[in-house]
């Protein structure tokens, strides 16, 4: 057995692993039937499909050439996680507009080169979208600005 695409092989194994974990966790739930679905019906079907996709990707990795596994990049992972954590911590204090702008600006620095003007324009557009959709259209109870 020769692995021709290590990246696909690793992804396939992860799919199988996550799907199997989901199947194990959902095994305590009542499955039911298509006509009378139990609480475990949809999760078991989805996890089974994830396992199937993982098996297909793993089999593909044995027959088709593909890229190797790349070195893990710490900077993007760190900046994205910190941006999300900062958003979650700040939204209640400074509101959706400022926390959304800070999220986008901070996450942009996951890349080595950042075009600040492009990032700020995108951040302002995203903040407007967040406020229009979540606050006004969906009525989510989040402050738009600090103090509100």
PDB file of C-alpha atoms in Angstrom:
ATOM      1  CA  UNK A   1       0.000   0.000   0.000  1.00  0.00           C
ATOM      2  CA  UNK A   2       1.549   3.260  -1.177  1.00  0.00           C
ATOM      3  CA  UNK A   3       0.089   6.595  -0.163  1.00  0.00           C
ATOM      4  CA  UNK A   4       0.242   8.822  -3.243  1.00  0.00           C
ATOM      5  CA  UNK A   5      -1.453  11.849  -1.671  1.00  0.00           C
ATOM      6  CA  UNK A   6      -0.483  12.287   1.996  1.00  0.00           C
ATOM      7  CA  UNK A   7      -2.666  15.397   2.364  1.00  0.00           C
ATOM      8  CA  UNK A   8      -5.793  13.554   1.189  1.00  0.00           C
ATOM      9  CA  UNK A   9      -4.887  10.519   3.296  1.00  0.00           C
ATOM     10  CA  UNK A  10      -4.633  12.657   6.441  1.00  0.00           C
ATOM     11  CA  UNK A  11      -7.883  14.478   5.664  1.00  0.00           C
ATOM     12  CA  UNK A  12      -9.677  11.189   5.006  1.00  0.00           C
ATOM     13  CA  UNK A  13      -8.494   9.698   8.279  1.00  0.00           C
ATOM     14  CA  UNK A  14      -9.672  12.808  10.156  1.00  0.00           C
ATOM     15  CA  UNK A  15     -13.098  12.596   8.486  1.00  0.00           C
ATOM     16  CA  UNK A  16     -13.416   8.945   9.464  1.00  0.00           C
ATOM     17  CA  UNK A  17     -12.264   9.709  13.016  1.00  0.00           C
ATOM     18  CA  UNK A  18     -14.671  12.639  13.537  1.00  0.00           C
ATOM     19  CA  UNK A  19     -17.558  10.738  11.954  1.00  0.00           C
ATOM     20  CA  UNK A  20     -16.889   7.700  14.147  1.00  0.00           C
ATOM     21  CA  UNK A  21     -16.769   9.875  17.263  1.00  0.00           C
ATOM     22  CA  UNK A  22     -20.110  11.403  16.264  1.00  0.00           C
ATOM     23  CA  UNK A  23     -21.608   7.975  15.701  1.00  0.00           C
ATOM     24  CA  UNK A  24     -20.373   6.831  19.107  1.00  0.00           C
ATOM     25  CA  UNK A  25     -21.740   9.914  20.892  1.00  0.00           C
ATOM     26  CA  UNK A  26     -25.065   9.659  19.054  1.00  0.00           C
ATOM     27  CA  UNK A  27     -25.447   5.938  19.720  1.00  0.00           C
ATOM     28  CA  UNK A  28     -27.374   6.627  22.955  1.00  0.00           C
ATOM     29  CA  UNK A  29     -30.043   8.618  21.097  1.00  0.00           C
ATOM     30  CA  UNK A  30     -33.171   6.996  19.698  1.00  0.00           C
ATOM     31  CA  UNK A  31     -32.814   6.630  15.917  1.00  0.00           C
ATOM     32  CA  UNK A  32     -36.447   6.235  14.876  1.00  0.00           C
ATOM     33  CA  UNK A  33     -37.422   5.968  11.221  1.00  0.00           C
ATOM     34  CA  UNK A  34     -37.771   8.294   8.230  1.00  0.00           C
ATOM     35  CA  UNK A  35     -41.460   8.713   9.030  1.00  0.00           C
ATOM     36  CA  UNK A  36     -41.015   9.113  12.794  1.00  0.00           C
ATOM     37  CA  UNK A  37     -37.525  10.552  13.337  1.00  0.00           C
ATOM     38  CA  UNK A  38     -35.936  10.270  16.741  1.00  0.00           C
ATOM     39  CA  UNK A  39     -33.361  12.711  18.164  1.00  0.00           C
ATOM     40  CA  UNK A  40     -30.522  10.555  16.834  1.00  0.00           C
ATOM     41  CA  UNK A  41     -31.793  10.194  13.257  1.00  0.00           C
ATOM     42  CA  UNK A  42     -30.194  13.253  11.660  1.00  0.00           C
ATOM     43  CA  UNK A  43     -26.892  13.178  13.611  1.00  0.00           C
ATOM     44  CA  UNK A  44     -26.361   9.483  12.835  1.00  0.00           C
ATOM     45  CA  UNK A  45     -27.109   9.995   9.125  1.00  0.00           C
ATOM     46  CA  UNK A  46     -24.749  13.001   8.921  1.00  0.00           C
ATOM     47  CA  UNK A  47     -21.954  11.244  10.835  1.00  0.00           C
ATOM     48  CA  UNK A  48     -22.369   8.170   8.638  1.00  0.00           C
ATOM     49  CA  UNK A  49     -22.000  10.375   5.545  1.00  0.00           C
ATOM     50  CA  UNK A  50     -18.888  11.978   7.056  1.00  0.00           C
ATOM     51  CA  UNK A  51     -17.370   8.514   7.558  1.00  0.00           C
ATOM     52  CA  UNK A  52     -18.290   7.581   3.973  1.00  0.00           C
ATOM     53  CA  UNK A  53     -16.671  10.756   2.611  1.00  0.00           C
ATOM     54  CA  UNK A  54     -13.575  10.000   4.705  1.00  0.00           C
ATOM     55  CA  UNK A  55     -13.342   6.491   3.289  1.00  0.00           C
ATOM     56  CA  UNK A  56     -13.678   7.815  -0.268  1.00  0.00           C
ATOM     57  CA  UNK A  57     -11.002  10.492   0.270  1.00  0.00           C
ATOM     58  CA  UNK A  58      -8.694   7.938   1.909  1.00  0.00           C
ATOM     59  CA  UNK A  59      -9.162   5.492  -0.991  1.00  0.00           C
ATOM     60  CA  UNK A  60      -8.537   8.326  -3.466  1.00  0.00           C
ATOM     61  CA  UNK A  61      -5.260   9.117  -1.692  1.00  0.00           C
ATOM     62  CA  UNK A  62      -4.025   5.622  -2.485  1.00  0.00           C
ATOM     63  CA  UNK A  63      -4.705   5.869  -6.216  1.00  0.00           C
ATOM     64  CA  UNK A  64      -4.197   9.520  -7.297  1.00  0.00           C
ATOM     65  CA  UNK A  65      -1.088  11.664  -6.935  1.00  0.00           C
ATOM     66  CA  UNK A  66      -1.514  14.669  -4.685  1.00  0.00           C
ATOM     67  CA  UNK A  67       0.347  17.176  -2.544  1.00  0.00           C
ATOM     68  CA  UNK A  68       2.287  16.318   0.568  1.00  0.00           C
ATOM     69  CA  UNK A  69       1.386  17.525   4.029  1.00  0.00           C
ATOM     70  CA  UNK A  70       2.518  21.093   4.533  1.00  0.00           C
ATOM     71  CA  UNK A  71       4.217  22.481   7.608  1.00  0.00           C
ATOM     72  CA  UNK A  72       1.752  23.865  10.184  1.00  0.00           C
ATOM     73  CA  UNK A  73       1.553  27.656  10.113  1.00  0.00           C
ATOM     74  CA  UNK A  74       1.194  28.947  13.684  1.00  0.00           C
ATOM     75  CA  UNK A  75       0.682  32.654  12.875  1.00  0.00           C
ATOM     76  CA  UNK A  76      -2.650  32.306  10.999  1.00  0.00           C
ATOM     77  CA  UNK A  77      -4.080  29.914  13.574  1.00  0.00           C
ATOM     78  CA  UNK A  78      -3.069  32.159  16.455  1.00  0.00           C
ATOM     79  CA  UNK A  79      -4.378  35.403  14.930  1.00  0.00           C
ATOM     80  CA  UNK A  80      -7.722  33.893  13.885  1.00  0.00           C
ATOM     81  CA  UNK A  81      -8.288  32.333  17.320  1.00  0.00           C
ATOM     82  CA  UNK A  82      -7.323  35.560  19.087  1.00  0.00           C
ATOM     83  CA  UNK A  83      -9.585  37.610  16.795  1.00  0.00           C
ATOM     84  CA  UNK A  84     -12.570  35.366  17.530  1.00  0.00           C
ATOM     85  CA  UNK A  85     -11.853  35.412  21.282  1.00  0.00           C
ATOM     86  CA  UNK A  86     -11.521  39.219  21.271  1.00  0.00           C
ATOM     87  CA  UNK A  87     -14.840  39.518  19.402  1.00  0.00           C
ATOM     88  CA  UNK A  88     -16.591  37.302  21.934  1.00  0.00           C
ATOM     89  CA  UNK A  89     -15.151  39.227  24.879  1.00  0.00           C
ATOM     90  CA  UNK A  90     -15.760  42.700  23.458  1.00  0.00           C
ATOM     91  CA  UNK A  91     -19.182  42.539  21.812  1.00  0.00           C
ATOM     92  CA  UNK A  92     -21.120  43.077  25.047  1.00  0.00           C
ATOM     93  CA  UNK A  93     -18.951  46.039  26.086  1.00  0.00           C
ATOM     94  CA  UNK A  94     -18.289  47.937  22.838  1.00  0.00           C
ATOM     95  CA  UNK A  95     -21.102  46.698  20.595  1.00  0.00           C
ATOM     96  CA  UNK A  96     -21.412  44.890  17.291  1.00  0.00           C
ATOM     97  CA  UNK A  97     -19.948  47.636  15.096  1.00  0.00           C
ATOM     98  CA  UNK A  98     -16.623  48.128  16.853  1.00  0.00           C
ATOM     99  CA  UNK A  99     -16.120  44.479  17.782  1.00  0.00           C
ATOM    100  CA  UNK A 100     -16.807  43.404  14.161  1.00  0.00           C
ATOM    101  CA  UNK A 101     -14.320  45.954  12.830  1.00  0.00           C
ATOM    102  CA  UNK A 102     -11.699  44.835  15.350  1.00  0.00           C
ATOM    103  CA  UNK A 103     -12.346  41.185  14.461  1.00  0.00           C
ATOM    104  CA  UNK A 104     -11.677  41.781  10.750  1.00  0.00           C
ATOM    105  CA  UNK A 105      -8.651  44.034  11.296  1.00  0.00           C
ATOM    106  CA  UNK A 106      -7.072  41.656  13.791  1.00  0.00           C
ATOM    107  CA  UNK A 107      -7.778  38.568  11.665  1.00  0.00           C
ATOM    108  CA  UNK A 108      -6.219  40.285   8.630  1.00  0.00           C
ATOM    109  CA  UNK A 109      -2.861  40.129  10.383  1.00  0.00           C
ATOM    110  CA  UNK A 110      -2.917  36.346  10.026  1.00  0.00           C
ATOM    111  CA  UNK A 111      -1.272  37.154   6.691  1.00  0.00           C
ATOM    112  CA  UNK A 112       2.227  38.575   6.564  1.00  0.00           C
ATOM    113  CA  UNK A 113       1.326  41.493   4.299  1.00  0.00           C
ATOM    114  CA  UNK A 114      -1.794  43.512   5.080  1.00  0.00           C
ATOM    115  CA  UNK A 115      -3.296  46.252   2.936  1.00  0.00           C
ATOM    116  CA  UNK A 116      -4.698  48.453   5.709  1.00  0.00           C
ATOM    117  CA  UNK A 117      -7.072  50.502   3.515  1.00  0.00           C
ATOM    118  CA  UNK A 118      -8.561  47.376   1.939  1.00  0.00           C
ATOM    119  CA  UNK A 119      -8.890  45.760   5.356  1.00  0.00           C
ATOM    120  CA  UNK A 120     -10.629  48.777   6.914  1.00  0.00           C
ATOM    121  CA  UNK A 121     -13.083  49.075   3.991  1.00  0.00           C
ATOM    122  CA  UNK A 122     -13.897  45.372   4.275  1.00  0.00           C
ATOM    123  CA  UNK A 123     -14.223  45.670   8.075  1.00  0.00           C
ATOM    124  CA  UNK A 124     -16.663  48.583   7.858  1.00  0.00           C
ATOM    125  CA  UNK A 125     -18.737  46.741   5.234  1.00  0.00           C
ATOM    126  CA  UNK A 126     -18.785  43.607   7.359  1.00  0.00           C
ATOM    127  CA  UNK A 127     -19.796  45.570  10.457  1.00  0.00           C
ATOM    128  CA  UNK A 128     -22.689  47.163   8.544  1.00  0.00           C
ATOM    129  CA  UNK A 129     -23.749  43.718   7.314  1.00  0.00           C
ATOM    130  CA  UNK A 130     -23.611  42.283  10.849  1.00  0.00           C
ATOM    131  CA  UNK A 131     -25.754  45.079  12.264  1.00  0.00           C
ATOM    132  CA  UNK A 132     -28.308  44.977   9.429  1.00  0.00           C
ATOM    133  CA  UNK A 133     -28.708  41.195   9.450  1.00  0.00           C
ATOM    134  CA  UNK A 134     -28.304  40.214  13.102  1.00  0.00           C
ATOM    135  CA  UNK A 135     -29.548  43.256  15.003  1.00  0.00           C
ATOM    136  CA  UNK A 136     -32.291  44.617  12.749  1.00  0.00           C
ATOM    137  CA  UNK A 137     -33.411  41.723  10.499  1.00  0.00           C
ATOM    138  CA  UNK A 138     -33.115  38.887  13.024  1.00  0.00           C
ATOM    139  CA  UNK A 139     -33.660  40.960  16.165  1.00  0.00           C
ATOM    140  CA  UNK A 140     -30.703  39.507  18.074  1.00  0.00           C
ATOM    141  CA  UNK A 141     -30.248  41.116  21.503  1.00  0.00           C
ATOM    142  CA  UNK A 142     -26.795  42.613  20.999  1.00  0.00           C
ATOM    143  CA  UNK A 143     -25.774  46.234  21.422  1.00  0.00           C
ATOM    144  CA  UNK A 144     -24.948  48.137  18.241  1.00  0.00           C
ATOM    145  CA  UNK A 145     -22.611  50.568  20.058  1.00  0.00           C
ATOM    146  CA  UNK A 146     -21.121  50.660  23.546  1.00  0.00           C
ATOM    147  CA  UNK A 147     -23.527  51.667  26.290  1.00  0.00           C
ATOM    148  CA  UNK A 148     -26.649  50.550  24.418  1.00  0.00           C
TER     149      UNK A 148
END
